[in-house]
Short mmCIF file of C-alpha atoms and ligand atoms in Angstrom, two decimals:
data_model
loop_
_atom_site.label_atom_id
_atom_site.label_comp_id
_atom_site.label_asym_id
_atom_site.label_seq_id
_atom_site.Cartn_x
_atom_site.Cartn_y
_atom_site.Cartn_z
CA MET A 298 -4.01 -5.31 -14.11
CA VAL A 299 -6.57 -8.46 -12.78
CA THR A 300 -8.80 -9.13 -16.34
CA LEU A 301 -12.80 -8.79 -14.90
CA ASN A 302 -15.41 -9.93 -17.17
CA HIS A 303 -17.39 -7.09 -15.84
CA THR A 304 -17.49 -2.95 -15.43
CA LYS A 305 -17.71 -1.21 -12.80
CA VAL A 306 -20.39 1.09 -12.23
CA LYS A 307 -18.73 4.19 -12.39
CA GLU A 308 -17.44 3.42 -15.33
CA LEU A 309 -20.13 2.39 -16.77
CA LEU A 310 -22.52 5.58 -15.73
CA THR A 311 -19.83 7.74 -18.08
CA ALA A 312 -18.99 5.58 -20.98
CA GLU A 313 -20.44 6.00 -24.14
CA PRO A 314 -23.68 4.12 -24.67
CA LYS A 315 -22.85 2.26 -28.33
CA GLY A 316 -25.23 -0.41 -27.55
CA GLN A 317 -22.20 -1.98 -26.59
CA ASP A 318 -23.06 -5.26 -23.76
CA VAL A 319 -21.69 -4.84 -20.89
CA THR A 320 -21.84 -6.65 -17.12
CA VAL A 321 -22.25 -5.03 -14.25
CA LYS A 322 -22.60 -7.18 -10.50
CA GLY A 323 -23.64 -5.26 -7.52
CA TRP A 324 -26.42 -5.25 -4.69
CA VAL A 325 -30.03 -3.87 -5.60
CA ARG A 326 -31.04 -1.30 -4.40
CA THR A 327 -34.61 -0.45 -5.25
CA ARG A 328 -36.96 -2.62 -8.16
CA ARG A 329 -39.73 -0.81 -9.31
CA GLY A 330 -41.94 -0.86 -12.29
CA SER A 331 -44.76 -2.83 -13.84
CA LYS A 332 -46.02 -5.82 -15.75
CA LYS A 333 -44.50 -4.77 -18.49
CA ILE A 334 -41.34 -3.63 -17.36
CA ALA A 335 -38.79 -3.71 -14.24
CA PHE A 336 -36.65 -1.27 -13.18
CA ILE A 337 -33.56 -2.28 -11.05
CA ALA A 338 -31.42 0.38 -9.58
CA LEU A 339 -28.10 -1.37 -8.68
CA ASN A 340 -24.88 -0.09 -6.85
CA ASP A 341 -21.40 -1.76 -6.55
CA GLY A 342 -19.94 1.17 -4.39
CA SER A 343 -18.16 2.03 -6.95
CA ILE A 344 -19.66 5.90 -6.68
CA VAL A 345 -22.61 7.16 -4.94
CA HIS A 346 -25.00 6.64 -8.19
CA ASN A 347 -26.65 3.58 -9.16
CA ILE A 348 -27.28 2.22 -12.14
CA GLN A 349 -30.39 1.33 -13.44
CA ILE A 350 -31.03 -1.91 -15.56
CA VAL A 351 -33.99 -2.33 -17.52
CA ALA A 352 -35.86 -5.71 -17.96
CA ASP A 353 -38.82 -6.94 -19.74
CA PRO A 354 -40.72 -9.25 -17.64
CA ALA A 355 -41.61 -11.59 -20.56
CA ALA A 356 -38.27 -12.43 -20.78
CA PHE A 357 -37.69 -13.68 -17.94
CA ASP A 358 -38.31 -16.54 -15.20
CA PRO A 359 -40.86 -14.25 -12.98
CA ASP A 360 -39.42 -16.23 -9.85
CA LEU A 361 -35.88 -14.52 -10.94
CA LEU A 362 -37.60 -11.27 -10.88
CA LYS A 363 -39.57 -12.25 -7.66
CA SER A 364 -35.67 -12.62 -5.90
CA ILE A 365 -34.57 -9.06 -7.33
CA THR A 366 -35.23 -7.43 -4.14
CA THR A 367 -33.81 -4.60 -2.84
CA GLY A 368 -30.29 -6.06 -0.82
CA ALA A 369 -29.70 -8.66 -3.05
CA CYS A 370 -27.08 -9.59 -5.23
CA ILE A 371 -27.26 -9.63 -9.24
CA ARG A 372 -25.05 -10.06 -12.47
CA ALA A 373 -26.98 -8.25 -15.51
CA THR A 374 -25.39 -8.51 -18.60
CA GLY A 375 -26.63 -6.97 -21.97
CA PRO A 376 -26.34 -3.53 -23.92
CA LEU A 377 -25.70 -0.13 -22.59
CA VAL A 378 -28.35 2.36 -24.36
CA ARG A 379 -28.81 6.28 -23.69
CA SER A 380 -31.65 6.13 -21.34
CA ALA A 381 -34.78 6.71 -22.25
CA GLY A 382 -35.50 8.26 -19.13
CA SER A 383 -34.21 11.39 -17.23
CA GLY A 384 -32.93 10.42 -14.16
CA GLN A 385 -29.47 8.88 -15.40
CA PRO A 386 -27.47 9.06 -19.11
CA VAL A 387 -27.49 5.28 -19.74
CA GLU A 388 -29.11 2.24 -18.82
CA ILE A 389 -28.11 -1.74 -19.32
CA GLN A 390 -31.13 -3.11 -21.36
CA ALA A 391 -30.52 -6.59 -19.31
CA LYS A 392 -30.56 -9.89 -21.48
CA GLU A 393 -29.03 -12.17 -18.88
CA ILE A 394 -29.51 -11.55 -14.92
CA GLU A 395 -28.12 -13.87 -12.50
CA ILE A 396 -28.62 -13.74 -8.67
CA TYR A 397 -26.20 -14.46 -6.72
CA GLY A 398 -26.91 -13.53 -3.61
CA HIS A 399 -30.82 -13.25 -1.95
CA ALA A 400 -32.15 -10.83 0.31
CA ASP A 401 -35.57 -11.62 2.18
CA PRO A 402 -37.46 -8.72 1.66
CA GLU A 403 -39.58 -9.76 5.41
CA LYS A 404 -35.86 -10.07 7.04
CA TYR A 405 -33.21 -7.47 5.19
CA PRO A 406 -33.11 -4.63 7.33
CA LEU A 407 -32.03 -2.18 5.27
CA GLN A 408 -35.19 -1.54 3.35
CA LYS A 409 -35.67 1.58 0.78
CA LYS A 410 -36.62 4.26 3.33
CA ARG A 411 -34.15 6.50 5.83
CA HIS A 412 -33.09 5.14 9.25
CA SER A 413 -31.95 6.17 11.92
CA MET A 414 -28.10 6.75 12.42
CA GLU A 415 -28.62 4.96 15.96
CA PHE A 416 -30.45 1.87 14.02
CA LEU A 417 -27.72 1.97 11.65
CA ARG A 418 -24.77 1.55 14.33
CA GLU A 419 -26.75 -1.68 15.66
CA ILE A 420 -26.15 -3.23 12.01
CA ALA A 421 -22.95 -2.02 10.86
CA HIS A 422 -22.01 -5.24 9.16
CA LEU A 423 -24.62 -4.25 7.00
CA ARG A 424 -24.55 -0.22 6.91
CA PRO A 425 -21.48 -0.04 4.04
CA ARG A 426 -24.52 -0.67 2.10
CA THR A 427 -26.23 2.07 2.79
CA ASN A 428 -25.41 5.33 0.26
CA THR A 429 -24.46 7.26 3.49
CA PHE A 430 -21.64 5.03 4.57
CA GLY A 431 -21.01 4.32 1.03
CA ALA A 432 -20.19 8.00 0.31
CA VAL A 433 -18.03 8.42 3.65
CA PHE A 434 -15.77 5.35 3.60
CA ARG A 435 -14.92 6.12 -0.11
CA ILE A 436 -13.92 9.56 1.48
CA ARG A 437 -11.79 7.98 4.25
CA HIS A 438 -10.42 6.04 1.64
CA HIS A 439 -9.19 8.99 -0.67
CA MET A 440 -8.15 11.37 2.07
CA ALA A 441 -6.04 8.17 3.57
CA TYR A 442 -4.67 8.53 -0.20
CA ALA A 443 -4.08 12.10 0.04
CA ILE A 444 -2.32 12.46 3.43
CA HIS A 445 0.30 9.61 1.86
CA GLN A 446 0.82 11.99 -1.27
CA TYR A 447 1.25 15.04 0.76
CA PHE A 448 4.01 13.79 2.94
CA ASN A 449 5.58 12.12 -0.33
CA GLU A 450 5.71 14.63 -2.23
CA ASN A 451 7.30 16.74 0.65
CA GLY A 452 9.60 14.60 1.31
CA PHE A 453 8.49 12.75 4.38
CA PHE A 454 9.12 9.14 5.37
CA TYR A 455 6.15 7.41 6.97
CA LEU A 456 7.66 5.74 10.29
CA HIS A 457 6.00 2.94 12.06
CA THR A 458 5.69 3.30 15.02
CA PRO A 459 4.56 0.63 17.43
CA ILE A 460 1.10 -0.21 18.48
CA ILE A 461 1.64 -1.77 21.50
CA THR A 462 3.99 0.04 23.73
CA GLY A 463 6.07 -0.14 26.80
CA SER A 464 6.35 3.43 27.00
CA ASP A 465 3.55 4.82 29.52
CA CYS A 466 4.53 8.39 30.04
CA GLU A 467 1.69 10.09 27.80
CA GLY A 468 -1.52 8.89 28.73
CA ALA A 469 -1.53 7.68 32.49
CA GLY A 470 -4.59 6.44 32.52
CA GLU A 471 -6.14 6.26 29.79
CA MET A 472 -4.42 3.09 28.26
CA PHE A 473 -5.28 -0.33 27.66
CA HIS A 474 -3.54 -3.13 29.22
CA VAL A 475 -2.08 -5.59 26.87
CA THR A 476 -1.52 -8.67 28.38
CA ASN A 477 -1.59 -12.48 28.26
CA LEU A 478 -1.81 -12.80 32.42
CA ASP A 479 -4.44 -15.57 33.34
CA LEU A 480 -6.82 -12.25 34.65
CA ASN A 481 -8.22 -15.11 37.29
CA ARG A 482 -4.87 -16.19 38.77
CA LEU A 483 -2.46 -13.74 38.72
CA PRO A 484 1.05 -14.37 39.65
CA LYS A 485 1.69 -11.67 42.36
CA THR A 486 5.45 -10.54 43.32
CA PRO A 487 6.10 -11.44 47.50
CA ASP A 488 5.07 -7.97 48.36
CA GLY A 489 1.74 -8.53 46.42
CA ALA A 490 1.53 -6.23 43.47
CA ILE A 491 1.42 -7.93 40.14
CA ASP A 492 4.15 -9.72 39.00
CA TYR A 493 4.54 -8.90 35.29
CA ASN A 494 7.81 -10.09 34.93
CA GLN A 495 6.09 -13.20 34.04
CA ASP A 496 3.96 -11.71 31.51
CA PHE A 497 4.29 -11.80 27.78
CA PHE A 498 7.01 -9.16 27.95
CA GLY A 499 7.99 -9.76 30.68
CA ARG A 500 6.82 -6.29 32.14
CA GLU A 501 3.53 -4.24 31.72
CA THR A 502 2.70 -3.05 28.26
CA ASN A 503 -0.41 -0.88 26.80
CA LEU A 504 -1.75 0.16 23.68
CA THR A 505 -0.51 3.22 22.24
CA VAL A 506 -2.06 6.88 22.92
CA SER A 507 -0.13 8.42 20.42
CA GLY A 508 3.15 7.50 17.89
CA GLN A 509 4.78 10.69 18.73
CA LEU A 510 7.81 10.00 20.93
CA GLU A 511 8.58 7.41 18.88
CA GLY A 512 8.31 9.68 15.99
CA GLU A 513 10.41 12.16 17.35
CA LEU A 514 13.23 9.56 17.42
CA GLY A 515 12.59 9.00 13.84
CA ALA A 516 12.90 12.87 13.26
CA LEU A 517 16.11 12.93 14.80
CA ALA A 518 17.63 10.80 12.01
CA LEU A 519 15.71 10.94 9.07
CA SER A 520 14.21 14.76 9.60
CA GLU A 521 10.66 14.51 8.05
CA ILE A 522 8.74 11.49 9.05
CA TYR A 523 5.05 10.79 10.20
CA THR A 524 3.06 8.05 11.61
CA PHE A 525 -0.38 7.30 10.13
CA GLY A 526 -1.96 4.65 12.29
CA PRO A 527 -4.93 3.56 14.88
CA THR A 528 -4.31 5.04 18.36
CA PHE A 529 -6.23 3.70 21.50
CA ARG A 530 -7.36 5.51 24.85
CA ALA A 531 -9.36 4.23 27.27
CA GLU A 532 -11.19 8.29 27.66
CA ASN A 533 -14.23 7.40 29.49
CA SER A 534 -15.46 10.35 27.43
CA ASN A 535 -19.18 9.49 25.82
CA THR A 536 -18.67 12.44 23.32
CA PRO A 537 -19.64 12.83 19.64
CA ARG A 538 -15.64 13.58 18.97
CA HIS A 539 -14.22 11.07 21.15
CA LEU A 540 -13.54 7.64 19.97
CA ALA A 541 -11.76 4.51 22.24
CA GLU A 542 -9.68 3.66 19.37
CA PHE A 543 -8.92 6.20 16.06
CA TRP A 544 -6.59 7.11 13.64
CA MET A 545 -3.94 9.84 14.40
CA VAL A 546 -1.39 11.18 12.01
CA GLU A 547 1.00 12.27 13.16
CA PRO A 548 4.31 13.98 11.36
CA GLU A 549 7.46 14.91 13.44
CA MET A 550 9.80 17.32 11.85
CA ALA A 551 13.49 18.23 12.72
CA PHE A 552 14.64 21.90 12.41
CA TYR A 553 11.47 23.25 12.40
CA GLU A 554 10.01 25.43 14.82
CA ILE A 555 6.62 26.50 16.51
CA LYS A 556 5.84 28.54 13.24
CA GLU A 557 7.04 26.32 10.66
CA ASN A 558 4.76 23.90 12.41
CA MET A 559 2.12 26.02 12.28
CA ASP A 560 2.58 26.93 8.45
CA LEU A 561 2.64 22.84 7.90
CA ALA A 562 -0.45 22.22 9.95
CA GLU A 563 -2.42 24.54 7.62
CA ASP A 564 -0.69 24.08 4.29
CA PHE A 565 -1.46 20.06 5.17
CA VAL A 566 -5.12 20.36 6.27
CA LYS A 567 -5.77 22.85 3.38
CA SER A 568 -4.16 20.33 0.69
CA LEU A 569 -6.70 17.15 1.96
CA VAL A 570 -9.65 19.98 1.56
CA ARG A 571 -8.64 20.48 -1.89
CA TYR A 572 -7.98 17.04 -2.78
CA ALA A 573 -11.34 16.16 -1.21
CA LEU A 574 -13.14 19.03 -3.60
CA ASP A 575 -11.25 18.00 -6.56
CA HIS A 576 -11.59 13.78 -6.35
CA CYS A 577 -14.89 13.59 -4.34
CA ARG A 578 -17.12 15.68 -5.99
CA ASP A 579 -19.99 13.55 -6.33
CA ASP A 580 -19.74 12.07 -2.55
CA LEU A 581 -19.43 15.68 -1.10
CA GLN A 582 -22.50 16.88 -3.00
CA PHE A 583 -24.71 13.78 -2.12
CA PHE A 584 -23.88 15.42 1.69
CA SER A 585 -24.34 18.64 1.29
CA LYS A 586 -27.92 17.25 -0.48
CA MET A 587 -28.94 14.95 2.50
CA TYR A 588 -27.19 16.67 5.43
CA ASP A 589 -25.22 19.81 5.67
CA PRO A 590 -26.78 22.27 2.70
CA GLU A 591 -23.20 24.78 3.91
CA LEU A 592 -20.91 21.91 3.56
CA ILE A 593 -19.08 22.79 0.51
CA ASP A 594 -19.11 26.61 1.14
CA ARG A 595 -17.37 25.81 4.62
CA LEU A 596 -14.81 23.96 2.95
CA HIS A 597 -14.32 26.51 0.45
CA PHE A 598 -14.21 28.87 3.61
CA VAL A 599 -10.95 27.42 4.80
CA LEU A 600 -9.30 27.12 1.65
CA GLU A 601 -9.95 29.88 1.04
CA ASN A 602 -8.85 32.33 4.68
CA SER A 603 -5.66 32.67 6.61
CA PHE A 604 -5.81 30.62 9.97
CA ILE A 605 -6.02 33.45 13.00
CA ARG A 606 -2.61 32.39 14.71
CA MET A 607 -3.09 33.86 18.61
CA SER A 608 -1.58 32.73 21.86
CA TYR A 609 -4.00 31.10 24.71
CA THR A 610 -3.31 33.95 26.58
CA GLU A 611 -4.93 36.81 24.18
CA ALA A 612 -7.84 33.79 23.05
CA VAL A 613 -8.95 33.33 27.06
CA GLU A 614 -9.13 37.12 27.12
CA ILE A 615 -11.94 37.70 24.23
CA LEU A 616 -13.82 34.84 25.77
CA ILE A 617 -13.87 36.48 29.31
CA LYS A 618 -15.16 39.72 27.12
CA SER A 619 -17.90 37.98 25.51
CA GLY A 620 -19.95 37.95 28.62
CA LYS A 621 -21.46 35.00 27.21
CA LYS A 622 -22.28 32.15 29.95
CA TRP A 623 -20.30 29.47 29.78
CA GLU A 624 -20.80 25.53 30.77
CA PHE A 625 -17.09 25.60 31.92
CA PRO A 626 -16.19 29.30 33.10
CA VAL A 627 -13.16 30.31 31.84
CA SER A 628 -9.78 31.58 33.49
CA TRP A 629 -6.25 32.01 32.71
CA GLY A 630 -5.19 28.32 33.62
CA SER A 631 -7.98 26.47 32.86
CA ASP A 632 -8.06 24.04 29.94
CA LEU A 633 -10.58 25.47 27.20
CA GLN A 634 -13.45 23.55 26.16
CA ALA A 635 -15.05 22.25 22.89
CA GLU A 636 -17.17 25.17 23.84
CA HIS A 637 -14.85 28.11 23.78
CA GLU A 638 -13.42 26.48 21.03
CA ARG A 639 -16.02 26.36 18.90
CA TYR A 640 -16.86 30.13 20.02
CA LEU A 641 -13.58 31.49 18.44
CA VAL A 642 -14.13 29.94 15.12
CA GLU A 643 -17.49 29.59 14.61
CA GLN A 644 -18.92 33.01 16.27
CA HIS A 645 -15.98 35.54 17.07
CA PHE A 646 -13.31 35.18 13.88
CA LYS A 647 -15.18 32.81 11.83
CA LYS A 648 -11.90 31.65 10.74
CA PRO A 649 -10.21 28.54 11.35
CA VAL A 650 -7.89 29.42 14.63
CA ILE A 651 -4.66 28.27 15.44
CA LEU A 652 -3.59 28.94 19.61
CA THR A 653 -0.36 28.43 20.87
CA ASP A 654 1.65 29.16 24.34
CA TYR A 655 -0.42 27.39 26.64
CA PRO A 656 -0.53 27.22 30.25
CA LYS A 657 2.01 24.65 31.23
CA ASP A 658 0.26 22.68 34.22
CA ILE A 659 -2.55 21.89 31.18
CA LYS A 660 0.16 20.65 28.80
CA ALA A 661 2.43 17.49 28.26
CA PHE A 662 5.64 17.30 29.76
CA TYR A 663 7.94 17.58 26.47
CA MET A 664 6.37 20.73 24.96
CA TYR A 665 9.21 23.52 24.51
CA GLN A 666 8.95 26.00 27.43
CA ASN A 667 9.08 29.59 26.91
CA GLU A 668 11.13 32.05 28.32
CA ASP A 669 7.81 33.10 30.87
CA ASN A 670 8.51 30.08 32.58
CA LYS A 671 4.63 30.23 32.71
CA THR A 672 3.24 29.02 29.30
CA VAL A 673 4.96 25.74 26.68
CA ARG A 674 4.97 26.23 22.73
CA GLY A 675 1.99 23.91 22.63
CA MET A 676 -0.37 24.86 19.39
CA ASP A 677 -3.97 23.63 18.52
CA VAL A 678 -6.32 23.76 15.02
CA LEU A 679 -9.59 24.81 15.81
CA PHE A 680 -12.13 23.82 13.16
CA PRO A 681 -15.94 24.92 12.44
CA LYS A 682 -17.96 22.43 13.78
CA ILE A 683 -14.90 20.06 15.05
CA GLY A 684 -13.36 22.92 17.83
CA GLU A 685 -9.81 21.04 18.55
CA ILE A 686 -8.60 18.97 15.13
CA ILE A 687 -4.95 19.00 15.63
CA GLY A 688 -2.77 19.24 18.69
CA GLY A 689 0.91 19.63 18.41
CA SER A 690 3.53 21.43 19.70
CA GLN A 691 7.25 22.82 19.38
CA ARG A 692 8.93 19.62 21.68
CA GLU A 693 11.48 20.58 24.56
CA HIS A 694 15.02 19.84 22.68
CA ARG A 695 16.98 21.56 25.88
CA TYR A 696 17.86 18.50 28.14
CA ASP A 697 18.25 20.33 30.93
CA TYR A 698 14.66 21.84 30.67
CA LEU A 699 13.10 18.54 29.75
CA ALA A 700 14.65 16.78 32.47
CA ARG A 701 13.73 19.06 35.10
CA ARG A 702 10.04 19.27 34.02
CA ILE A 703 9.74 15.37 34.57
CA ARG A 704 10.75 15.11 37.78
CA GLU A 705 8.49 18.51 38.37
CA MET A 706 6.13 16.32 37.21
CA ASN A 707 7.19 13.51 38.77
CA LEU A 708 7.05 11.02 35.83
CA PRO A 709 9.03 7.46 36.09
CA GLU A 710 12.67 9.38 34.77
CA LYS A 711 13.87 5.80 34.67
CA ASP A 712 11.36 4.47 31.89
CA MET A 713 12.24 7.64 29.82
CA TRP A 714 16.25 6.98 29.67
CA TRP A 715 15.86 6.32 25.39
CA TYR A 716 13.70 9.69 24.91
CA LEU A 717 16.11 11.61 27.28
CA GLU A 718 19.04 10.42 25.42
CA THR A 719 18.05 11.98 22.26
CA ARG A 720 18.61 15.03 24.04
CA ARG A 721 21.80 14.17 25.23
CA PHE A 722 23.30 13.08 21.62
CA GLY A 723 22.63 15.65 18.46
CA THR A 724 19.43 17.20 19.79
CA ALA A 725 17.54 19.33 17.58
CA PRO A 726 14.84 21.77 17.25
CA HIS A 727 12.18 19.54 16.64
CA SER A 728 7.88 20.20 15.91
CA GLY A 729 5.21 17.65 15.07
CA PHE A 730 1.65 17.57 15.95
CA GLY A 731 -1.29 14.95 15.60
CA LEU A 732 -4.36 15.39 13.06
CA GLY A 733 -7.28 13.22 14.73
CA PHE A 734 -8.32 11.31 11.02
CA GLU A 735 -11.67 10.89 12.27
CA ARG A 736 -12.34 14.37 13.36
CA LEU A 737 -10.77 15.38 9.62
CA ILE A 738 -13.53 13.14 8.31
CA LEU A 739 -16.22 14.72 10.00
CA PHE A 740 -15.18 18.04 8.87
CA ILE A 741 -15.02 17.23 5.33
CA THR A 742 -18.47 15.12 5.13
CA GLY A 743 -20.28 17.17 7.68
CA MET A 744 -21.18 14.37 9.36
CA THR A 745 -21.44 15.16 13.36
CA ASN A 746 -21.45 11.89 14.99
CA ILE A 747 -17.27 10.48 14.82
CA ARG A 748 -19.50 6.91 15.42
CA ASP A 749 -20.62 7.13 11.59
CA VAL A 750 -16.92 7.95 10.26
CA ILE A 751 -15.45 4.88 10.90
CA PRO A 752 -16.76 1.21 10.50
CA PHE A 753 -16.35 -0.23 13.33
CA PRO A 754 -16.49 2.67 16.14
CA ARG A 755 -14.93 1.55 19.83
CA THR A 756 -16.38 3.53 22.25
CA PRO A 757 -17.16 2.94 25.75
CA LYS A 758 -19.29 -0.23 26.56
CA ASN A 759 -18.97 -1.16 22.69
CA ALA A 760 -17.08 -3.06 20.78
CA ASN A 761 -19.73 -5.16 18.40
CA PHE A 762 -18.33 -6.49 15.41
P1 LIG B 211 -9.69 16.25 22.92
O1 LIG B 211 -9.35 17.69 24.26
O2 LIG B 211 -10.52 16.68 21.81
O3 LIG B 211 -9.98 14.82 23.62
P2 LIG B 211 -6.81 15.82 22.89
O4 LIG B 211 -6.06 17.41 23.15
O5 LIG B 211 -7.34 15.13 23.84
O6 LIG B 211 -8.32 16.31 21.93
P3 LIG B 211 -4.47 14.93 21.31
O7 LIG B 211 -3.89 14.32 22.48
O8 LIG B 211 -3.97 16.21 21.19
O9 LIG B 211 -6.00 15.50 21.63
O10 LIG B 211 -4.70 14.31 20.35
C1 LIG B 211 -4.03 14.67 18.60
C2 LIG B 211 -6.18 14.88 17.82
O11 LIG B 211 -6.16 13.54 18.08
C3 LIG B 211 -6.76 15.61 18.30
O12 LIG B 211 -6.54 16.94 18.13
C4 LIG B 211 -8.02 14.86 17.88
O13 LIG B 211 -8.21 15.37 16.64
C5 LIG B 211 -7.51 13.92 17.53
N1 LIG B 211 -7.92 13.12 18.93
C6 LIG B 211 -7.86 12.85 20.61
N2 LIG B 211 -8.66 12.30 21.07
C7 LIG B 211 -9.44 11.44 20.55
C8 LIG B 211 -10.51 10.80 20.27
N3 LIG B 211 -11.09 10.08 21.66
N4 LIG B 211 -11.16 10.12 19.23
C9 LIG B 211 -11.21 10.58 17.78
N5 LIG B 211 -10.20 11.64 17.69
C10 LIG B 211 -8.88 12.21 19.03
MN1 LIG B 212 -8.54 14.03 25.00
#
């Protein structure tokens, strides 16, 4: 451990105030008071709450006190005492104050008032210093930790799948190319196509849209693996639930069929919700007070209810019978939209729902084909407020079925030789799914726009910072 000469606000707020000298370092949230007394609210990001520092103006240089403005960074040292005020348990009676960094009140954009989320996105370099973003980023951290803990405790191995990939079978059209060719002078082959032989990797490469295919290779050796990394999709969907760069958690398990896959998905998200309730209380209370009074009830609700499990076909019947006017009409064979998913979860069942057995034509080539020759063993987990939070499936492990589907869908079979080989040598039934990390954070925090649950969002026409 590193020995520091200061103490975190989080620790100070629960320390026994015995008049012991303490040092705190952080950013000023507010300074108020009179000629006789100054109150400084200081935050260091360790917790949503501030510590109060009390200073006697007579004991300090007036210029120094004047520089203690919202946003300034300071150190304060003095005895920790029980607070006379009702707003906080303890306070520091400052004997010394040092200013590390000024924040000119005329120019510092984060003055004490409520700013719009849109404005805060424009100052993503400073927004971590707000209560809201401090809380979001702490919860992100705790959830990432809980994910690793869950898998570690359950015998899964963390497998690092590549970010740059030569496989483009999954997200045709939605991928970001990776190249170091000079775009103004592209080398051409004799027939006029771009000559990727001259590119860095000697072939076309992209940023990954999912670690699944490589994850499967790991599962067919280590039995249970997961990947947790950044994922990139050049989909032009400007929605509150899509990012061009997001993080995905993808477990992949040998010897799991669709039932075990659903069991894992349900147990996994429930354990994450429980972890948040146990470890992020202050931040959850902050979100429920400032943004969403039903947040904590909704989290408990997910924990306490078994998820509904039903087929796509049954869900479509419910949607049609509902008599609702949909923006996107529903019929068997069409993909469900967020409005349909949310109707099922929020109005019809009022519970999280896992839908399975989707029409094969709206799902990927690698899903296990059912006997009916029409549906595949895909599964989507649908959540209140979010819609789809998890997408997964039992994988097609039978060589003949997989090869036939690849041909039917006109996928580049020769590029998939390595994937097909796992079905030729020691194939095994297996399953997996992908949880969108930011969709999880949306659910846990009650925030409504995915741009506000990642430090630096990447969306169409926006890659600032
Ligand atoms: P959607 O229909 O919502 O676009 P999808 O069917 O494309 O999702 P999958 O390919 O199954 O999603 O990806 C697995 C999970 O990754 C999704 O359930 C979701 O939680 C998350 N996800 C997918 N696309 C995005 C995105 N653009 N931004 C953030 N998360 C995403
Ligand atoms: Mn999508």
